[in-house]
mmCIF file with all atom_site columns, C-alpha atoms in Angstrom:
data_model
loop_
_atom_site.group_PDB
_atom_site.id
_atom_site.type_symbol
_atom_site.label_atom_id
_atom_site.label_alt_id
_atom_site.label_comp_id
_atom_site.label_asym_id
_atom_site.label_entity_id
_atom_site.label_seq_id
_atom_site.pdbx_PDB_ins_code
_atom_site.Cartn_x
_atom_site.Cartn_y
_atom_site.Cartn_z
_atom_site.occupancy
_atom_site.B_iso_or_equiv
_atom_site.pdbx_formal_charge
_atom_site.auth_seq_id
_atom_site.auth_comp_id
_atom_site.auth_asym_id
_atom_site.auth_atom_id
_atom_site.pdbx_PDB_model_num
ATOM 1   C CA . MET A 1 1   ? 0.000   0.000  0.000   1.00 78.00 ? 6   MET A CA 1
ATOM 2   C CA . LYS A 1 2   ? 2.896   2.327  0.761   1.00 80.00 ? 7   LYS A CA 1
ATOM 3   C CA . ARG A 1 3   ? 4.353   1.808  -2.728  1.00 82.00 ? 8   ARG A CA 1
ATOM 4   C CA . PHE A 1 4   ? 0.978   2.482  -4.307  1.00 74.00 ? 9   PHE A CA 1
ATOM 5   C CA . LYS A 1 5   ? 0.688   5.801  -2.459  1.00 75.00 ? 10  LYS A CA 1
ATOM 6   C CA . LEU A 1 6   ? 4.217   6.742  -3.514  1.00 74.00 ? 11  LEU A CA 1
ATOM 7   C CA . LEU A 1 7   ? 3.442   5.849  -7.130  1.00 71.00 ? 12  LEU A CA 1
ATOM 8   C CA . LEU A 1 8   ? 0.214   7.858  -6.995  1.00 69.00 ? 13  LEU A CA 1
ATOM 9   C CA . LEU A 1 9   ? 2.036   10.863 -5.511  1.00 69.00 ? 14  LEU A CA 1
ATOM 10  C CA . THR A 1 10  ? 4.738   10.668 -8.204  1.00 76.00 ? 15  THR A CA 1
ATOM 11  C CA . LEU A 1 11  ? 2.099   10.485 -10.931 1.00 69.00 ? 16  LEU A CA 1
ATOM 12  C CA . LEU A 1 12  ? 0.230   13.449 -9.455  1.00 68.00 ? 17  LEU A CA 1
ATOM 13  C CA . ILE A 1 13  ? 3.389   15.583 -9.345  1.00 76.00 ? 18  ILE A CA 1
ATOM 14  C CA . SER A 1 14  ? 4.255   14.641 -12.931 1.00 70.00 ? 19  SER A CA 1
ATOM 15  C CA . VAL A 1 15  ? 0.801   15.517 -14.244 1.00 64.00 ? 20  VAL A CA 1
ATOM 16  C CA . SER A 1 16  ? 0.671   18.820 -12.383 1.00 63.00 ? 21  SER A CA 1
ATOM 17  C CA . THR A 1 17  ? 4.106   19.764 -13.737 1.00 64.00 ? 22  THR A CA 1
ATOM 18  C CA . ILE A 1 18  ? 2.964   19.053 -17.305 1.00 63.00 ? 23  ILE A CA 1
ATOM 19  C CA . ILE A 1 19  ? -0.212  21.066 -16.838 1.00 56.00 ? 24  ILE A CA 1
ATOM 20  C CA . TYR A 1 20  ? 1.740   23.971 -15.335 1.00 52.00 ? 25  TYR A CA 1
ATOM 21  C CA . ALA A 1 21  ? 4.273   23.929 -18.196 1.00 52.00 ? 26  ALA A CA 1
ATOM 22  C CA . GLU A 1 22  ? 1.514   23.960 -20.819 1.00 49.00 ? 27  GLU A CA 1
ATOM 23  C CA . GLY A 1 23  ? -0.320  26.774 -19.045 1.00 45.00 ? 28  GLY A CA 1
ATOM 24  C CA . SER A 1 24  ? 2.708   29.063 -19.114 1.00 44.00 ? 29  SER A CA 1
ATOM 25  C CA . LYS A 1 25  ? 2.588   29.297 -22.932 1.00 57.00 ? 30  LYS A CA 1
ATOM 26  C CA . LYS A 1 26  ? -0.740  31.112 -22.842 1.00 69.00 ? 31  LYS A CA 1
ATOM 27  C CA . ILE A 1 27  ? -0.726  34.883 -22.996 1.00 78.00 ? 32  ILE A CA 1
ATOM 28  C CA . TYR A 1 28  ? -3.212  36.274 -20.479 1.00 79.00 ? 33  TYR A CA 1
ATOM 29  C CA . ASP A 1 29  ? -2.045  39.864 -20.030 1.00 84.00 ? 34  ASP A CA 1
ATOM 30  C CA . LEU A 1 30  ? 0.733   42.310 -20.907 1.00 86.00 ? 35  LEU A CA 1
ATOM 31  C CA . ASN A 1 31  ? 3.069   40.788 -18.299 1.00 85.00 ? 36  ASN A CA 1
ATOM 32  C CA . SER A 1 32  ? 2.818   37.347 -19.868 1.00 86.00 ? 37  SER A CA 1
ATOM 33  C CA . LEU A 1 33  ? 3.283   38.885 -23.333 1.00 87.00 ? 38  LEU A CA 1
ATOM 34  C CA . SER A 1 34  ? 6.424   40.612 -22.048 1.00 86.00 ? 39  SER A CA 1
ATOM 35  C CA . ALA A 1 35  ? 7.735   37.265 -20.774 1.00 86.00 ? 40  ALA A CA 1
ATOM 36  C CA . GLU A 1 36  ? 6.889   35.647 -24.139 1.00 87.00 ? 41  GLU A CA 1
ATOM 37  C CA . ILE A 1 37  ? 8.846   38.352 -26.016 1.00 86.00 ? 42  ILE A CA 1
ATOM 38  C CA . GLU A 1 38  ? 11.856  37.848 -23.754 1.00 85.00 ? 43  GLU A CA 1
ATOM 39  C CA . HIS A 1 39  ? 11.617  34.089 -24.337 1.00 86.00 ? 44  HIS A CA 1
ATOM 40  C CA . ILE A 1 40  ? 11.461  34.567 -28.142 1.00 88.00 ? 45  ILE A CA 1
ATOM 41  C CA . LEU A 1 41  ? 14.537  36.802 -28.074 1.00 86.00 ? 46  LEU A CA 1
ATOM 42  C CA . ARG A 1 42  ? 16.460  34.395 -25.841 1.00 85.00 ? 47  ARG A CA 1
ATOM 43  C CA . ASP A 1 43  ? 15.640  31.440 -28.124 1.00 87.00 ? 48  ASP A CA 1
ATOM 44  C CA . ALA A 1 44  ? 16.881  33.384 -31.168 1.00 87.00 ? 49  ALA A CA 1
ATOM 45  C CA . ASN A 1 45  ? 20.054  34.538 -29.372 1.00 86.00 ? 50  ASN A CA 1
ATOM 46  C CA . GLN A 1 46  ? 18.896  38.149 -29.751 1.00 81.00 ? 51  GLN A CA 1
ATOM 47  C CA . ASN A 1 47  ? 19.552  39.562 -26.307 1.00 74.00 ? 52  ASN A CA 1
ATOM 48  C CA . LEU A 1 48  ? 18.044  42.920 -25.486 1.00 73.00 ? 53  LEU A CA 1
ATOM 49  C CA . GLU A 1 49  ? 21.067  44.958 -24.436 1.00 76.00 ? 54  GLU A CA 1
ATOM 50  C CA . GLU A 1 50  ? 20.888  47.024 -21.275 1.00 76.00 ? 55  GLU A CA 1
ATOM 51  C CA . GLY A 1 51  ? 19.395  50.426 -21.925 1.00 76.00 ? 56  GLY A CA 1
ATOM 52  C CA . HIS A 1 52  ? 17.784  49.352 -25.209 1.00 80.00 ? 57  HIS A CA 1
ATOM 53  C CA . SER A 1 53  ? 14.041  49.027 -25.597 1.00 85.00 ? 58  SER A CA 1
ATOM 54  C CA . ILE A 1 54  ? 11.313  47.362 -27.577 1.00 88.00 ? 59  ILE A CA 1
ATOM 55  C CA . THR A 1 55  ? 7.836   48.811 -27.946 1.00 91.00 ? 60  THR A CA 1
ATOM 56  C CA . VAL A 1 56  ? 5.035   46.683 -29.346 1.00 92.00 ? 61  VAL A CA 1
ATOM 57  C CA . PHE A 1 57  ? 1.713   48.125 -30.526 1.00 93.00 ? 62  PHE A CA 1
ATOM 58  C CA . PHE A 1 58  ? -1.043  45.667 -31.402 1.00 93.00 ? 63  PHE A CA 1
ATOM 59  C CA . SER A 1 59  ? -4.778  45.226 -31.596 1.00 92.00 ? 64  SER A CA 1
ATOM 60  C CA . VAL A 1 60  ? -6.870  42.181 -30.823 1.00 91.00 ? 65  VAL A CA 1
ATOM 61  C CA . SER A 1 61  ? -9.232  40.545 -33.301 1.00 90.00 ? 66  SER A CA 1
ATOM 62  C CA . GLU A 1 62  ? -12.601 38.943 -32.655 1.00 89.00 ? 67  GLU A CA 1
ATOM 63  C CA . ASP A 1 63  ? -11.037 35.501 -32.171 1.00 89.00 ? 68  ASP A CA 1
ATOM 64  C CA . LYS A 1 64  ? -8.573  36.865 -29.523 1.00 89.00 ? 69  LYS A CA 1
ATOM 65  C CA . SER A 1 65  ? -5.489  36.877 -31.748 1.00 90.00 ? 70  SER A CA 1
ATOM 66  C CA . ILE A 1 66  ? -3.019  39.673 -32.420 1.00 90.00 ? 71  ILE A CA 1
ATOM 67  C CA . GLN A 1 67  ? -4.314  41.453 -35.504 1.00 88.00 ? 72  GLN A CA 1
ATOM 68  C CA . TYR A 1 68  ? -2.409  44.669 -36.248 1.00 85.00 ? 73  TYR A CA 1
ATOM 69  C CA . LEU A 1 69  ? 1.201   44.631 -35.087 1.00 89.00 ? 74  LEU A CA 1
ATOM 70  C CA . SER A 1 70  ? 3.811   47.390 -35.083 1.00 92.00 ? 75  SER A CA 1
ATOM 71  C CA . ILE A 1 71  ? 7.173   46.983 -33.383 1.00 92.00 ? 76  ILE A CA 1
ATOM 72  C CA . ALA A 1 72  ? 9.770   49.624 -32.520 1.00 90.00 ? 77  ALA A CA 1
ATOM 73  C CA . ALA A 1 73  ? 13.283  48.444 -31.667 1.00 88.00 ? 78  ALA A CA 1
ATOM 74  C CA . GLU A 1 74  ? 16.834  49.615 -32.229 1.00 84.00 ? 79  GLU A CA 1
ATOM 75  C CA . LYS A 1 75  ? 17.735  46.526 -34.282 1.00 86.00 ? 80  LYS A CA 1
ATOM 76  C CA . PRO A 1 76  ? 15.672  45.799 -37.433 1.00 89.00 ? 81  PRO A CA 1
ATOM 77  C CA . GLU A 1 77  ? 16.323  42.048 -37.052 1.00 90.00 ? 82  GLU A CA 1
ATOM 78  C CA . ILE A 1 78  ? 14.521  42.120 -33.698 1.00 89.00 ? 83  ILE A CA 1
ATOM 79  C CA . CYS A 1 79  ? 11.558  43.891 -35.334 1.00 90.00 ? 84  CYS A CA 1
ATOM 80  C CA . ASN A 1 80  ? 11.371  41.231 -38.050 1.00 91.00 ? 85  ASN A CA 1
ATOM 81  C CA . LEU A 1 81  ? 11.762  38.325 -35.633 1.00 91.00 ? 86  LEU A CA 1
ATOM 82  C CA . LEU A 1 82  ? 9.043   39.557 -33.280 1.00 92.00 ? 87  LEU A CA 1
ATOM 83  C CA . ARG A 1 83  ? 6.712   40.398 -36.163 1.00 91.00 ? 88  ARG A CA 1
ATOM 84  C CA . LYS A 1 84  ? 7.014   36.814 -37.477 1.00 91.00 ? 89  LYS A CA 1
ATOM 85  C CA . LYS A 1 85  ? 6.521   35.233 -34.045 1.00 90.00 ? 90  LYS A CA 1
ATOM 86  C CA . LEU A 1 86  ? 3.733   37.449 -32.706 1.00 90.00 ? 91  LEU A CA 1
ATOM 87  C CA . GLN A 1 87  ? 1.548   38.049 -35.784 1.00 89.00 ? 92  GLN A CA 1
ATOM 88  C CA . PHE A 1 88  ? -1.740  36.150 -35.315 1.00 87.00 ? 93  PHE A CA 1
ATOM 89  C CA . GLN A 1 89  ? -0.598  34.822 -31.883 1.00 88.00 ? 94  GLN A CA 1
ATOM 90  C CA . LYS A 1 90  ? -3.607  33.660 -29.862 1.00 89.00 ? 95  LYS A CA 1
ATOM 91  C CA . LEU A 1 91  ? -4.358  35.437 -26.598 1.00 89.00 ? 96  LEU A CA 1
ATOM 92  C CA . ASP A 1 92  ? -6.211  33.909 -23.655 1.00 87.00 ? 97  ASP A CA 1
ATOM 93  C CA . GLY A 1 93  ? -8.248  35.393 -20.872 1.00 81.00 ? 98  GLY A CA 1
ATOM 94  C CA . ILE A 1 94  ? -11.012 37.940 -20.556 1.00 82.00 ? 99  ILE A CA 1
ATOM 95  C CA . LYS A 1 95  ? -8.788  41.021 -20.185 1.00 85.00 ? 100 LYS A CA 1
ATOM 96  C CA . TRP A 1 96  ? -8.255  41.448 -23.943 1.00 88.00 ? 101 TRP A CA 1
ATOM 97  C CA . ARG A 1 97  ? -10.785 43.675 -25.750 1.00 89.00 ? 102 ARG A CA 1
ATOM 98  C CA . GLU A 1 98  ? -11.480 43.405 -29.449 1.00 89.00 ? 103 GLU A CA 1
ATOM 99  C CA . GLY A 1 99  ? -10.364 46.421 -31.499 1.00 84.00 ? 104 GLY A CA 1
ATOM 100 C CA . MET A 1 100 ? -8.469  48.064 -28.646 1.00 88.00 ? 105 MET A CA 1
ATOM 101 C CA . ILE A 1 101 ? -4.851  49.070 -29.343 1.00 90.00 ? 106 ILE A CA 1
ATOM 102 C CA . TYR A 1 102 ? -2.348  47.901 -26.727 1.00 93.00 ? 107 TYR A CA 1
ATOM 103 C CA . GLU A 1 103 ? 1.165   49.206 -26.135 1.00 92.00 ? 108 GLU A CA 1
ATOM 104 C CA . LEU A 1 104 ? 3.887   47.208 -24.418 1.00 91.00 ? 109 LEU A CA 1
ATOM 105 C CA . SER A 1 105 ? 7.362   48.612 -23.718 1.00 89.00 ? 110 SER A CA 1
ATOM 106 C CA . ILE A 1 106 ? 10.249  46.548 -22.426 1.00 85.00 ? 111 ILE A CA 1
ATOM 107 C CA . THR A 1 107 ? 13.056  48.656 -20.838 1.00 74.00 ? 112 THR A CA 1
ATOM 108 C CA . GLY A 1 108 ? 13.663  52.087 -22.214 1.00 42.00 ? 113 GLY A CA 1
ATOM 109 C CA . ARG A 1 109 ? 15.502  54.304 -24.624 1.00 39.00 ? 114 ARG A CA 1
ATOM 110 C CA . SER A 1 110 ? 14.257  55.957 -27.802 1.00 40.00 ? 115 SER A CA 1
ATOM 111 C CA . PRO A 1 111 ? 13.779  53.212 -30.411 1.00 42.00 ? 116 PRO A CA 1
ATOM 112 C CA . VAL A 1 112 ? 13.646  53.442 -34.204 1.00 49.00 ? 117 VAL A CA 1
ATOM 113 C CA . ALA A 1 113 ? 10.208  52.454 -35.501 1.00 52.00 ? 118 ALA A CA 1
ATOM 114 C CA . CYS A 1 114 ? 9.772   49.445 -37.795 1.00 57.00 ? 119 CYS A CA 1
ATOM 115 C CA . LEU A 1 115 ? 6.276   49.605 -39.247 1.00 55.00 ? 120 LEU A CA 1
ATOM 116 C CA . ASN A 1 116 ? 4.326   46.964 -41.143 1.00 54.00 ? 121 ASN A CA 1
ATOM 117 C CA . HIS A 1 117 ? 4.006   47.431 -44.865 1.00 46.00 ? 122 HIS A CA 1
#
């Protein structure tokens, strides 16, 4: 019986870890979007240097995905990378409002705008 309880506890911890890891990929608010952007940059070996900034402007469509996207950053390659990764990204939660324009800035200095064409 003791082994069964230990096995059950191990299984429960494993399942909860998987559920927690899957849940972290969802974007619920601007803080989670900020974390997602940092993760994208880290994965692409594009570190945001100290004192540099990224500003993201976007609107949300009816199906809770990023619709319009404009990114301002000092490096054009960061603009292009984030545009590819974030365009049409699904958003979760009830905080997002359709048609509203959101602005997210990560650290701060005056960036050069990279607009969609």
